[in-house]
Structures are given as structure tokens and as C-alpha cells.
Coordinates of C-alpha atoms and ligand atoms in Angstrom, one line a residue:
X1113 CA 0.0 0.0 0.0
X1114 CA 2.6 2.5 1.0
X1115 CA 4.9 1.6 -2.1
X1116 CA 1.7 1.9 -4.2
X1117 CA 1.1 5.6 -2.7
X1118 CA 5.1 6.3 -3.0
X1119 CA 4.5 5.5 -6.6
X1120 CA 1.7 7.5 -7.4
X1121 CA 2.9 10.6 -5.5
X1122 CA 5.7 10.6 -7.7
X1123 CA 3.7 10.0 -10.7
X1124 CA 1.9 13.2 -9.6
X1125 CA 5.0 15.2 -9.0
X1126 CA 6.0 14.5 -12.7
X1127 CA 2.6 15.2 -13.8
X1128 CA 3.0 18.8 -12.0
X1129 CA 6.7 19.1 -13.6
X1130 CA 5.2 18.5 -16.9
X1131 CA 2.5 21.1 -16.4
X1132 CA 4.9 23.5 -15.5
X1133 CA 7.8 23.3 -18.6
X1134 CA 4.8 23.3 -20.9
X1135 CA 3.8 26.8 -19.2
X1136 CA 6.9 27.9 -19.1
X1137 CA 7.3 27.0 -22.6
X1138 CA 4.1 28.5 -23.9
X1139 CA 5.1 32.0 -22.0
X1140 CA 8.3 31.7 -24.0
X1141 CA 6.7 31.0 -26.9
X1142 CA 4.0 33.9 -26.5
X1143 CA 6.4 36.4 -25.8
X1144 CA 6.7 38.8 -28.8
X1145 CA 3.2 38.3 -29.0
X1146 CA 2.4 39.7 -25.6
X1147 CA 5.0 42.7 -26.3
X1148 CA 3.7 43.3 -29.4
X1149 CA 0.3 45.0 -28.5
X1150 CA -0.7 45.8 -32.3
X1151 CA -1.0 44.2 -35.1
X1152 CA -2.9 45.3 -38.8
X1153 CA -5.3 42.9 -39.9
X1154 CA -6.4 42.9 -43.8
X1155 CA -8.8 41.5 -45.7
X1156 CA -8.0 41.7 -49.9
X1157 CA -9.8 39.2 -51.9
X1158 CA -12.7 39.0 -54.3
X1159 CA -15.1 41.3 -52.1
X1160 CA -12.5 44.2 -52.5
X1161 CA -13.6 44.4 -56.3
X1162 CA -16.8 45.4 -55.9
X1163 CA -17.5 46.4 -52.1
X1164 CA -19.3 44.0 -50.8
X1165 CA -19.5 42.0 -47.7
X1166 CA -16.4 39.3 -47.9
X1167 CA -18.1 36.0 -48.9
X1168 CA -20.9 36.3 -46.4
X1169 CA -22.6 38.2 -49.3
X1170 CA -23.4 35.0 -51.5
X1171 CA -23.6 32.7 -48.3
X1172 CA -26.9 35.0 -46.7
X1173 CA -27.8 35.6 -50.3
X1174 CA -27.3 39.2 -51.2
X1175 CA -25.9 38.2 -54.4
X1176 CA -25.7 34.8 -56.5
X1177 CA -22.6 32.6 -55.9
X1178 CA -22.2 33.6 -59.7
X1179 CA -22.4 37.0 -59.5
X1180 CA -20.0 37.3 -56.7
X1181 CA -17.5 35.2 -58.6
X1182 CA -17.8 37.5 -61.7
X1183 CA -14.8 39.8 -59.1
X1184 CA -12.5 37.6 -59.9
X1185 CA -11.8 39.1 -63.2
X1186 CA -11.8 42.6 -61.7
X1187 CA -9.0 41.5 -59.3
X1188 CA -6.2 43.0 -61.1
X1189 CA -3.8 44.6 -58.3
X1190 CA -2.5 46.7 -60.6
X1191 CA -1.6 49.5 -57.8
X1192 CA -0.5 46.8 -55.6
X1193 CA 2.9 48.0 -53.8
X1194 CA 3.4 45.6 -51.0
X1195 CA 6.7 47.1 -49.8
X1196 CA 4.5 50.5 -49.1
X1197 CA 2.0 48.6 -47.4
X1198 CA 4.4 46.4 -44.9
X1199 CA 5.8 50.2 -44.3
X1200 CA 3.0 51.9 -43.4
X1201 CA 2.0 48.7 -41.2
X1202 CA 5.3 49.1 -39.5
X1203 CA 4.9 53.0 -39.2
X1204 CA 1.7 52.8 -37.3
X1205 CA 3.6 50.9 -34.8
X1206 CA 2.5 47.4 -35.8
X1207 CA 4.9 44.8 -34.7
X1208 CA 2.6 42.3 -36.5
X1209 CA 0.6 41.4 -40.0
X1210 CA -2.2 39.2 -40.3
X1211 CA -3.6 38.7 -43.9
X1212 CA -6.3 36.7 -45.6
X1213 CA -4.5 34.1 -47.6
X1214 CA -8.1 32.7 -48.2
X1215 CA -11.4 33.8 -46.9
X1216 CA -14.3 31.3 -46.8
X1217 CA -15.3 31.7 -50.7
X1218 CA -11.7 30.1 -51.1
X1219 CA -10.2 32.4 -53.4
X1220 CA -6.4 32.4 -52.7
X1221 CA -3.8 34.6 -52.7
X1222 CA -1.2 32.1 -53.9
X1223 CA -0.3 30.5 -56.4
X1224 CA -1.2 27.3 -54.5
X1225 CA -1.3 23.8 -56.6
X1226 CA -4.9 23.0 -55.4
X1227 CA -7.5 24.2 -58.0
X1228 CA -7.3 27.3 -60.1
X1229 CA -9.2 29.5 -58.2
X1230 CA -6.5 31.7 -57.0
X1231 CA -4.6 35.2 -57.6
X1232 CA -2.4 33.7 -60.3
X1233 CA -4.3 31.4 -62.4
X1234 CA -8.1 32.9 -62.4
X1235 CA -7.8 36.4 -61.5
X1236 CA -6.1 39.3 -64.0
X1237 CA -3.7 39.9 -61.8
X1238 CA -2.1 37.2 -62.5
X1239 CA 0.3 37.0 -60.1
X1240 CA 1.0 35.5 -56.5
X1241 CA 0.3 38.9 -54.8
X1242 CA 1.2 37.1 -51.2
X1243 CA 4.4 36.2 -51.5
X1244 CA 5.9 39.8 -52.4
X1245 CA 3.9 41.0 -49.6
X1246 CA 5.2 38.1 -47.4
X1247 CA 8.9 39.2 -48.7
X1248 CA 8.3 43.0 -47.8
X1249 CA 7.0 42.2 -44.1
X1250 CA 10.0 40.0 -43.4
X1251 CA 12.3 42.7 -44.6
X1252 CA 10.2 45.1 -42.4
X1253 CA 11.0 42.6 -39.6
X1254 CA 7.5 42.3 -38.5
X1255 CA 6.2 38.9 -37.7
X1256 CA 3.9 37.5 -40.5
X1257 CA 0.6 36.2 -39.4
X1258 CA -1.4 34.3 -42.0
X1259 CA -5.2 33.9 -41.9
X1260 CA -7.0 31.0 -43.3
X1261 CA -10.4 30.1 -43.5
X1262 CA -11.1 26.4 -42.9
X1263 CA -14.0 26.7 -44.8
X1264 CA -14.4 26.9 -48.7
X1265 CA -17.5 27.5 -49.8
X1266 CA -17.3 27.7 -53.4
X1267 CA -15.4 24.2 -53.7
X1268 CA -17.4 21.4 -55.0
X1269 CA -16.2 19.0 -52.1
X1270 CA -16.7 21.2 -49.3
X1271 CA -20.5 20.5 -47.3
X1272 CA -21.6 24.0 -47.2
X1273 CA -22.3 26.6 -49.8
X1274 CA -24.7 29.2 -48.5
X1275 CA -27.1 29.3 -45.7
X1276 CA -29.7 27.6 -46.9
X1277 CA -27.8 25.0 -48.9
X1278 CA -25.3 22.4 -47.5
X1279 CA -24.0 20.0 -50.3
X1280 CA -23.6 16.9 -48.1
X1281 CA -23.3 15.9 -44.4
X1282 CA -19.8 14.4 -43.5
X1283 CA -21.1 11.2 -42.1
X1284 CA -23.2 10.5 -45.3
X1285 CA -20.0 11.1 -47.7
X1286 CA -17.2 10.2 -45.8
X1287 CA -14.6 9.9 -48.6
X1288 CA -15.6 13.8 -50.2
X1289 CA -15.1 15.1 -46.9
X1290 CA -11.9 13.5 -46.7
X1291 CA -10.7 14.8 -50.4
X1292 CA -11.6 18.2 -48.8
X1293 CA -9.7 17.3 -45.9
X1294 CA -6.9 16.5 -48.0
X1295 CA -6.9 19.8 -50.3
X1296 CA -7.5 22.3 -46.9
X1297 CA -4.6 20.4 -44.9
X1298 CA -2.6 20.3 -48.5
X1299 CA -2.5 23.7 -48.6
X1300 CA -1.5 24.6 -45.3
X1301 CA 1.3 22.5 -46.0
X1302 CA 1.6 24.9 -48.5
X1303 CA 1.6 27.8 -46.8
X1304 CA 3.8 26.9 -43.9
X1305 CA 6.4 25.6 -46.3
X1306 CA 6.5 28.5 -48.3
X1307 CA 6.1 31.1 -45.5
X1308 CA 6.5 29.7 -42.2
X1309 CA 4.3 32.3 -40.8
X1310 CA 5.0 33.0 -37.2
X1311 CA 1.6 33.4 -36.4
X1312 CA -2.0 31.4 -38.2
X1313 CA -5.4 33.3 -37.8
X1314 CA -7.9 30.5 -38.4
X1315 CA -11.9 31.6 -39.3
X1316 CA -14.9 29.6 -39.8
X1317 CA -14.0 26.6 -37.3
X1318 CA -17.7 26.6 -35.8
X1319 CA -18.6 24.6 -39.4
X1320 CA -17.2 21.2 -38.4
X1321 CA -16.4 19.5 -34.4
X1322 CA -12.6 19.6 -33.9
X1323 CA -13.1 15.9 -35.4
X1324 CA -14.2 16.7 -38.4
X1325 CA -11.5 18.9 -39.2
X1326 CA -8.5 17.0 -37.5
X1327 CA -7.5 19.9 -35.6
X1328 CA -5.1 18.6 -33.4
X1329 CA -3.5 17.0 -36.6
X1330 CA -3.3 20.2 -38.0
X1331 CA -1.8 21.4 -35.0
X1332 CA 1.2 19.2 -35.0
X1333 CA 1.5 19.2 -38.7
X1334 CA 2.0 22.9 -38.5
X1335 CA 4.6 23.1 -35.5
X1336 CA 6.2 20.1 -37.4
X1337 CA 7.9 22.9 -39.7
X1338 CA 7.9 25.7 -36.7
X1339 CA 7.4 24.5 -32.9
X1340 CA 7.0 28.0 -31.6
X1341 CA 4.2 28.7 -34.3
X1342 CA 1.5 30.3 -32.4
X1343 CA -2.5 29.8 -33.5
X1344 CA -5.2 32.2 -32.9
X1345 CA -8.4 30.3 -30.9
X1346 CA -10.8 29.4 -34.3
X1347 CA -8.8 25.7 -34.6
X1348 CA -11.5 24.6 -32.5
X1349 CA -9.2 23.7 -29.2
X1350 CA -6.2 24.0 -30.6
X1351 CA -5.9 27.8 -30.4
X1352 CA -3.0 29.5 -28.0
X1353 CA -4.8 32.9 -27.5
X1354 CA -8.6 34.2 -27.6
X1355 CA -10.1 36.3 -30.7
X1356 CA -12.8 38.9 -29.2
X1357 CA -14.4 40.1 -32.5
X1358 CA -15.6 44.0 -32.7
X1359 CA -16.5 43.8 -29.2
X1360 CA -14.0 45.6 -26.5
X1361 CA -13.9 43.4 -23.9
X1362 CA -15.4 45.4 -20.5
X1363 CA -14.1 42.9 -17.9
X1364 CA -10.4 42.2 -18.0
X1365 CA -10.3 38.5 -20.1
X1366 CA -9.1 35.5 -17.7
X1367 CA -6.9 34.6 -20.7
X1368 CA -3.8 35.9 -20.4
X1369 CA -3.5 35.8 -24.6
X1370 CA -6.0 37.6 -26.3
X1371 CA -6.0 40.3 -28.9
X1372 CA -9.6 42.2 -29.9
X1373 CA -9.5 42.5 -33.7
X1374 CA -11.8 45.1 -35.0
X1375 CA -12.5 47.0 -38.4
X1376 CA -12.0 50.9 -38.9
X1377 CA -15.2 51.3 -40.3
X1378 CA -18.3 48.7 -40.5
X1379 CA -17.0 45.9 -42.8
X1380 CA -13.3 43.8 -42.8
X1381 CA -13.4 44.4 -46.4
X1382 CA -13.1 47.6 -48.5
X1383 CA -16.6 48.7 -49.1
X1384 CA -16.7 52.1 -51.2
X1385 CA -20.2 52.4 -49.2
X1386 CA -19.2 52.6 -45.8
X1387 CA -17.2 55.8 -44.2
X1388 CA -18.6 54.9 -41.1
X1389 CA -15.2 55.4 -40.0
X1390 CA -14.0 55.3 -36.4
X1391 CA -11.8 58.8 -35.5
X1392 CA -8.2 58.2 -34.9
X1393 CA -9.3 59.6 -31.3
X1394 CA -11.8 57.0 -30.7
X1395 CA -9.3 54.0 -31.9
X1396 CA -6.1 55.2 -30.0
X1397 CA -8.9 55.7 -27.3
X1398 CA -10.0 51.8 -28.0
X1399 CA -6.2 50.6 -27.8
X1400 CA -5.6 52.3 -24.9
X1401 CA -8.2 50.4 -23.3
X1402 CA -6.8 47.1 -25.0
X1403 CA -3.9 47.9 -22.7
X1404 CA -5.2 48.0 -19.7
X1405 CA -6.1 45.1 -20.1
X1406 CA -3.1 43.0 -21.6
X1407 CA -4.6 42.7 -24.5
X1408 CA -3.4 43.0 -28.2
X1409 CA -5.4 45.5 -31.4
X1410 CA -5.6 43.9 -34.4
X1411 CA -6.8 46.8 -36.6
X1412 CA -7.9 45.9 -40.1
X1413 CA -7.4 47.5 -43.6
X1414 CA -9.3 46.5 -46.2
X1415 CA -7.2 47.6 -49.6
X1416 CA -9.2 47.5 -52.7
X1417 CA -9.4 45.4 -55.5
X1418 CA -6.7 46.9 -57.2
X1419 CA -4.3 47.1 -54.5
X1420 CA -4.6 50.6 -52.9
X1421 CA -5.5 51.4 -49.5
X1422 CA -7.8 53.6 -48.7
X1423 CA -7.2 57.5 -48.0
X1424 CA -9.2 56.9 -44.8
X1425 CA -7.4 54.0 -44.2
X1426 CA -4.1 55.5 -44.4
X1427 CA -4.8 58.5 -42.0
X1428 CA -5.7 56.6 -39.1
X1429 CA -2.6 53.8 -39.7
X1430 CA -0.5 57.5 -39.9
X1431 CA -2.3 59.2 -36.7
X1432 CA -2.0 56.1 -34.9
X1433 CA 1.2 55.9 -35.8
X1434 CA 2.0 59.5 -34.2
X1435 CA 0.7 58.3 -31.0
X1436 CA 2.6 54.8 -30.7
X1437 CA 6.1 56.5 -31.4
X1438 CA 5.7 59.1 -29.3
X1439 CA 4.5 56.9 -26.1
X1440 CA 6.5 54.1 -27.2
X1441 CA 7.7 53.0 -23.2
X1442 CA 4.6 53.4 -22.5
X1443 CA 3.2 50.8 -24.7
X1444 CA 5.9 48.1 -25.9
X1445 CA 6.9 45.2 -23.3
X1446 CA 4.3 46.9 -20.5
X1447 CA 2.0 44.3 -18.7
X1448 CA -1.8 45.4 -18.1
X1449 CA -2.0 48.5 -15.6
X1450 CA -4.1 48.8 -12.3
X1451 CA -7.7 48.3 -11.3
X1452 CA -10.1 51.1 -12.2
X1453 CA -10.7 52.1 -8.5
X1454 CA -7.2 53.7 -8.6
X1455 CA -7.8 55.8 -11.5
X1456 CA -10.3 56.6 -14.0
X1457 CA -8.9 55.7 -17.2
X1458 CA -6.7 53.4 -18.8
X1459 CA -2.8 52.4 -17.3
X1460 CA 0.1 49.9 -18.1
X1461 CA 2.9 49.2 -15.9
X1462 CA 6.5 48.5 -16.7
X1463 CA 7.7 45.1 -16.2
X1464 CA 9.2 45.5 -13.4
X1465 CA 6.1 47.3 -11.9
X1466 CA 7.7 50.0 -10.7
X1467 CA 6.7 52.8 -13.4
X1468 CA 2.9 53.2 -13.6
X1469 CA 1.4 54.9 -17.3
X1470 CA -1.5 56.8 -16.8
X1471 CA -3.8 57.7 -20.0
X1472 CA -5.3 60.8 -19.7
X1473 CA -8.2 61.9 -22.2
X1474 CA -8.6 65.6 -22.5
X1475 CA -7.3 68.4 -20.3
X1476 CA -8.8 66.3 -17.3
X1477 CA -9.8 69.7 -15.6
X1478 CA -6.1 70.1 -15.2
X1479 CA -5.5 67.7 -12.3
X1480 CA -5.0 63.6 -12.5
X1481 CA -6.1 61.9 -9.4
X1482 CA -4.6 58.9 -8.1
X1483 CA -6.3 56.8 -5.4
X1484 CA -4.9 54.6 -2.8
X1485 CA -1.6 54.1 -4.3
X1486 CA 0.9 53.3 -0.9
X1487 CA 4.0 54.2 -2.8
X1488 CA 5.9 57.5 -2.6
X1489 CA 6.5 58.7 -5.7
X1490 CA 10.1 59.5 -7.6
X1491 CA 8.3 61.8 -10.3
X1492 CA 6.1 62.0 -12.6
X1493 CA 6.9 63.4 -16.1
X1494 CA 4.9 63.1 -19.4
X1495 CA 5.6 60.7 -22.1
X1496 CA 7.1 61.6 -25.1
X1497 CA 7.3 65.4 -24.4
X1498 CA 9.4 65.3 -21.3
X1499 CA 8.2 68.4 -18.3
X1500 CA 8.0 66.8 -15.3
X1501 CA 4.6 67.4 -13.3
X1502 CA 3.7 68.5 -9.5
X1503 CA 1.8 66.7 -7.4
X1504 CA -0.3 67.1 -3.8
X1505 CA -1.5 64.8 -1.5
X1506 CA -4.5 64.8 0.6
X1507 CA -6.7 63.0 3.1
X1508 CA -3.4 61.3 4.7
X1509 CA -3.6 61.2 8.7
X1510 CA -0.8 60.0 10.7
X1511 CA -2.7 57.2 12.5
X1512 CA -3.5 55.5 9.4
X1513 CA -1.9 53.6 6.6
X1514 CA -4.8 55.0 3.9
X1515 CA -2.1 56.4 1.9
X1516 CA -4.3 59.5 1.0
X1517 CA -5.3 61.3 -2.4
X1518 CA -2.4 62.2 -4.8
X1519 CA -3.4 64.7 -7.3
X1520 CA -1.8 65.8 -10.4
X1521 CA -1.0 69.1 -11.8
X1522 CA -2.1 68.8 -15.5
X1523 CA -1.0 72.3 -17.5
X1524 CA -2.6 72.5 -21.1
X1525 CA 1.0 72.6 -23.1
X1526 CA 2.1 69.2 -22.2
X1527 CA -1.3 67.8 -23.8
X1528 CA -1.3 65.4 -26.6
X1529 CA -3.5 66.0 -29.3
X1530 CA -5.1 62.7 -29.3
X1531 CA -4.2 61.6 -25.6
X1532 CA -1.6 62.4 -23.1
X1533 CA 0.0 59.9 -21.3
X1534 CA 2.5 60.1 -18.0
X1535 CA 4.6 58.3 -16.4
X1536 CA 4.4 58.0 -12.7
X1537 CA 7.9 56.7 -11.2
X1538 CA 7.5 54.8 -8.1
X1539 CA 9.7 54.4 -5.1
X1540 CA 9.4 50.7 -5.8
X1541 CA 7.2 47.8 -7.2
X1542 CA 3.5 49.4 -7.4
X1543 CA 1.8 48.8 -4.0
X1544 CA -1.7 49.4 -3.9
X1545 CA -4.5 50.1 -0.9
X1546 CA -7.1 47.8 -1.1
X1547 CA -7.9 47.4 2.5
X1548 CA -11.7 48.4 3.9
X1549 CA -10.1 51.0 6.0
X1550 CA -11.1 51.7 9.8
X1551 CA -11.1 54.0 12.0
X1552 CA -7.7 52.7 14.0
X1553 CA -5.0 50.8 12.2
X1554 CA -2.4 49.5 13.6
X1555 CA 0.8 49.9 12.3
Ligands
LIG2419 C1 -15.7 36.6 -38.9 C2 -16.2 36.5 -40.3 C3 -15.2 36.9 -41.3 C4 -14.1 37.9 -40.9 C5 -13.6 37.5 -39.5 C6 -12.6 38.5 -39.0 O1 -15.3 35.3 -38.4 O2 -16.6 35.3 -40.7 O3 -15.8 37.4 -42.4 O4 -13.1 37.7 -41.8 O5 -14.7 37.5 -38.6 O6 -12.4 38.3 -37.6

């Protein structure tokens, strides 16, 4: 009996050990991705000819399947300049690319060796249009993130073409879901031979049961060619992060790995109709409160069919841009800031927790309040501009350790344009009240 315990105690103890290399491993491994705070999502394909919703505009029948594949000969990237585009990725302060390789109608950007319905042999561009891009983001030294949608809804093999039309069910026609199984897997294979992305942003996984698709297959087919290959959360259970869609998360995510991907305007695609376009206030506002939270942005572009990015598009990657360079330590490598209680807006911390960020909105009626924050404070000096700032104290009495009030002296010529940020140096590692306070502490 006691042998038999011995033995399982040290099973368990390996079992822990085990547990903890593969978190280690996975923090490793999610490193840059965690530093890298932004990325620029973009969706170019078919639906940038015309301006229409990307594929979801045949699937919920807006347009025939026909009529939306009529694009494909207006797809000419003739203004395409991908070296401009991976530089005005990295001069909003990107550290990261995501593009559509394939959206769900399964037109792709490569010249891939399954089918003809691609960028090279169907469209008159003519040309691979990934692969310079690919080549330009590398040189740019921004991580490459490739996004692929498992599902292909104009292939003749694949179960579902639009809403109310499904081909086949997978346990009726076992061998044409596995030809499609063999073409989608194929051209991964594909893909991570030609471009060992660092980084794949799967769509479309709530088709199929992780089954269906072979996800963990794909998985370990995939860190075959590149073990620190990271996956976003739509393989199914396979994912290494979370993918909030539009929606800011309110509540800080449990996840320690999530990044919030969101369009400028209305649609991921360009759509000539829709300047419904977020101000470059409201999205640096938006980041901001990404990093409050540990989070990443991934902000998407949609170029048009010809290769050009929007004017609209532009300005706000260039505003942004502005804002990131100039609060660069404020942003880069920081971990998610303090809870709300303490101050009323967004914060990030340095590493080593002992510089606190404060974003301030506005003019802030000239004065920054901090609340129950036990650390004195070195100084206080604004991002990016440089003056250092006073501050007061109140509400501190001797017999308690309620470290009192600190408010900051905000003058109008420090203030940013879009939003100001400071830096608050503290005697040590951020130490915060949180106590219920009473009338007599003890010391
Ligand atoms: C959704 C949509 C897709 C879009 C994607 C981006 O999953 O299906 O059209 O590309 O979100 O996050």
C-alpha cells in the first residue's frame, strides 16, 4: 500500500513538472506576441472588387454565388505596392501582420497547386500577390501572421455553400469530406512551407467538431515545420490565444493571450459604401483600453481590388502611428495596468512594476487623481514630451496607513492631441491600498 502511494505521489509530481515546462514553454513561446500590443489585420480578396461584404454576401444571399464570382476578373492589383504597405504597417507601430490568404469563398492569394481558383491562375492579376507581400513584411522585420479560413464555400467538395444550402453531411460522404480534408490540410502544407508564418489566424471553425476537421492534426502538422508557431483560438481547441471580434472586452479576459480585432469602419473588407469610420481619437482611445487590459489591437485594412489602400485608411494607420512612437515606453513590453478604483482611465505598468502609465483623455480639468496608491512617488513626467509634473497629496492622517489622495498638476502645453500619457515613477514595485479601511490601524 505505501509503495503503491510512493509510486503515485511521484507519478503526480512529474505530472506537475510536466504542467509547469509546458507553461513555461508557452510563455516563452508567446512572448513577442504579448510585447507586441498591435498588429494590422487585412482583408484583400474577391469582395474588395466590388465592395461587398467578404463571402458572407453569396452565403446569406445578397448576391448569386455567380455574380459574386464574376470579381474575380476585376481583381487586377495593378496599384498593388506591397513594400509600401508592410511600411505603413510598421509606421503605425505594428509589430505584426495578419492577412487573408483565403477567406471562406476560397479564393487564394497564392499561387497554391490545389485548383485554379487563386490570384495567379483565375484572376487578372495574374500574379501571387502574397508572396511579395510576405517578402516586404520580413524585410520590415515584423512577424507575418497568415489567416486562413477552414472553410471553402465555393469548392465542389466542401459541405456548405450558403445558408440555406449544405452539399452533403460528413457522415453520409465520408470519402468527399476527406478529399476536402486533403486539399484544406494540402494547402497549409503549402503555406507553412512557403512562408513559415509565425503566427495562423484560423476563421470559420464553428462549421465542423474539432473531429471533423483533425484539428489537433493540424496542429502538430503545422509546429512540425515551426514549434513556436502560435495559432489564434478558431482551430476549435487547438488555439494558444482568444479572438474577441468587434466587441472591446469590458471585464479584464481571464486569458492571459487575447488580442480584440476590430474594423475601422463597419465591414473587414473595403466597401466604397461605408465611411462609417471610427476617429483616430476614438481608436487610440480603443487601444488604450486594450492595454489596460493586456490585451493586443488587431486593426484591419481593407485595400481595394486593385491594391490601394484607402485614403481613410491611411490616415488613421498614420495618426495612430504619431501616438505609438511618441508613447513608445509606455506601450511596448508593458504588462496590463491597475484596477479602475485607482484611477479613472486606462494604465500599463512596466515590467518590473515600478513605473505606472496613466492615460489621460482631454485636459482632465487640469488635475490627474490617483487613489490609494501606498507608494511615494520618484516623479512624474509626461511621455514623449518630457516636463516633469507636480503633485499634492491629501486626506493622509498620521494614525492610518490609507495612503491618501495624490493629485496631479495637468497644465494645457504638455497635452497630446489625441491623448496624453504620464509616467508616474515609483519608489518601488506598485503597492496598492485595497484594505476596507477603519477607524484605527495598527501599524
Ligand atoms: C468573422 C467573419 C469573417 C471575418 C472575421 C474576422 O469570423 O466570418 O468574415 O473575416 O470574422 O475576424
Amino acid at each position: 500500500m505505501r509503495k503503491w502511494i510512493f509510486g503515485l505521489s511521484i507519478l503526480a509530481s512529474f505530472a506537475l513538472q510536466a504542467q509547469i515546462t509546458d507553461s513555461t514553454k508557452k510563455k516563452e513561446k508567446m512572448q513577442w506576441f504579448k510585447d507586441a500590443k498591435l498588429g494590422v489585420f487585412i482583408h484583400w480578396g474577391l469582395y474588395s472588387v466590388d465592395g461587398i461584404d467578404e463571402s458572407w454576401s453569396f452565403f446569406n444571399g445578397y448576391i448569386s454565388h455567380e455574380d459574386y464570382l464574376k470579381q474575380t476578373s476585376g481583381f487586377s492589383a495593378k496599384n498593388y505596392q506591397p513594400k509600401e504597405w508592410a511600411k505603413l504597417i510598421k509606421e503605425a507601430g505594428a509589430k505584426y501582420t495578419v492577412i487573408t490568404s483565403k477567406h471562406h469563398e476560397g479564393f487564394a492569394l497564392w499561387d497554391s497547386k490545389f485548383g485554379d481558383f487563386n490570384s495567379v491562375k483565375s484572376a487578372s492579376a495574374k500574379q501571387d500577390v502574397l508572396t511579395p507581400f510576405v517578402e516586404a513584411v520580413r524585410k520590415e522585420n515584423l512577424k507575418l501572421g497568415i489567416y486562413y479560413s477552414l472553410p471553402d464555400w465555393s469548392h465542389s467538395d466542401y459541405t456548405h455553400f450558403t445558408r440555406d444550402s449544405i452539399r452533403y453531411k460528413v457522415q453520409d460522404e465520408p470519402s468527399r469530406w476527406n478529399k476536402f480534408l486533403k486539399l484544406y490540410q494540402g494547402q497549409l502544407k503549402e503555406l507553412s512551407e512557403k512562408y513559415n508564418p509565425d503566427l495562423y489566424w484560423f476563421d470559420g471553425d464553428w462549421e465542423h467538431s474539432s473531429e471533423e476537421w483533425e484539428a489537433p492534426k493540424v496542429r502538430n502538422m503545422l509546429q512540425e515545420k515551426n514549434l513556436d508557431v502560435i495559432l489564434n483560438s478558431r482551430l476549435k481547441n487547438e488555439g494558444d490565444y482568444d479572438t474577441p471580434e468587434q466587441g472591446m472586452p469590458i471585464t479584464r479576459p481571464s486569458n492571459p493571450y487575447w488580442e480584440l480585432c476590430m474594423t475601422m469602419n463597419n465591414s473587414w473588407g473595403y466597401q466604397k459604401n461605408d465611411s462609417d469610420y471610427k476617429t483616430t481619437d476614438q481608436v487610440i482611445g480603443i487601444f488604450a483600453d486594450v492595454l489596460t487590459n493586456g490585451g493586443n489591437l488587431l486593426l484591419d485594412i481593407g485595400p481595394k481590388g486593385d491594391g490601394s489602400i484607402p485614403q481613410e485608411q491611411v490616415a488613421i494607420l498614420k495618426g495612430l502611428g504619431r501616438w505609438t512612437q511618441k508613447h513608445n515606453e509606455a506601450i511596448y513590453g508593458t504588462i496590463a495596468g491597475i484596477p479602475k478604483e485607482h484611477f479613472y482611465g486606462p494604465t500599463t505598468l512596466s515590467k518590473d512594476k515600478k513605473t505606472l502609465y496613466l492615460f489621460v483623455k482631454g485636459d482632465s480639468n487640469g488635475e490627474v487623481v490617483l487613489r490609494g496608491l501606498k507608494n511615494n512617488i520618484n516623479r512624474i513626467y509626461v511621455v514623449g514630451q518630457g516636463s516633469k509634473l507636480n503633485h499634492q497629496e491629501v486626506g493622509k492622517v498620521y494614525w492610518s496607513h490609507y495612503p491618501g489622495i495624490k493629485y496631479i498638476k495637468l497644465p494645457k502645453h504638455v497635452l497630446d492631441e489625441n491623448m496624453t500619457v504620464l509616467a508616474v515613477m515609483l519608489d518601488g514595485e506598485v503597492d496598492l491600498y485595497r484594505e476596507k479601511g477603519s477607524v484605527i490601524e495598527s501599524n
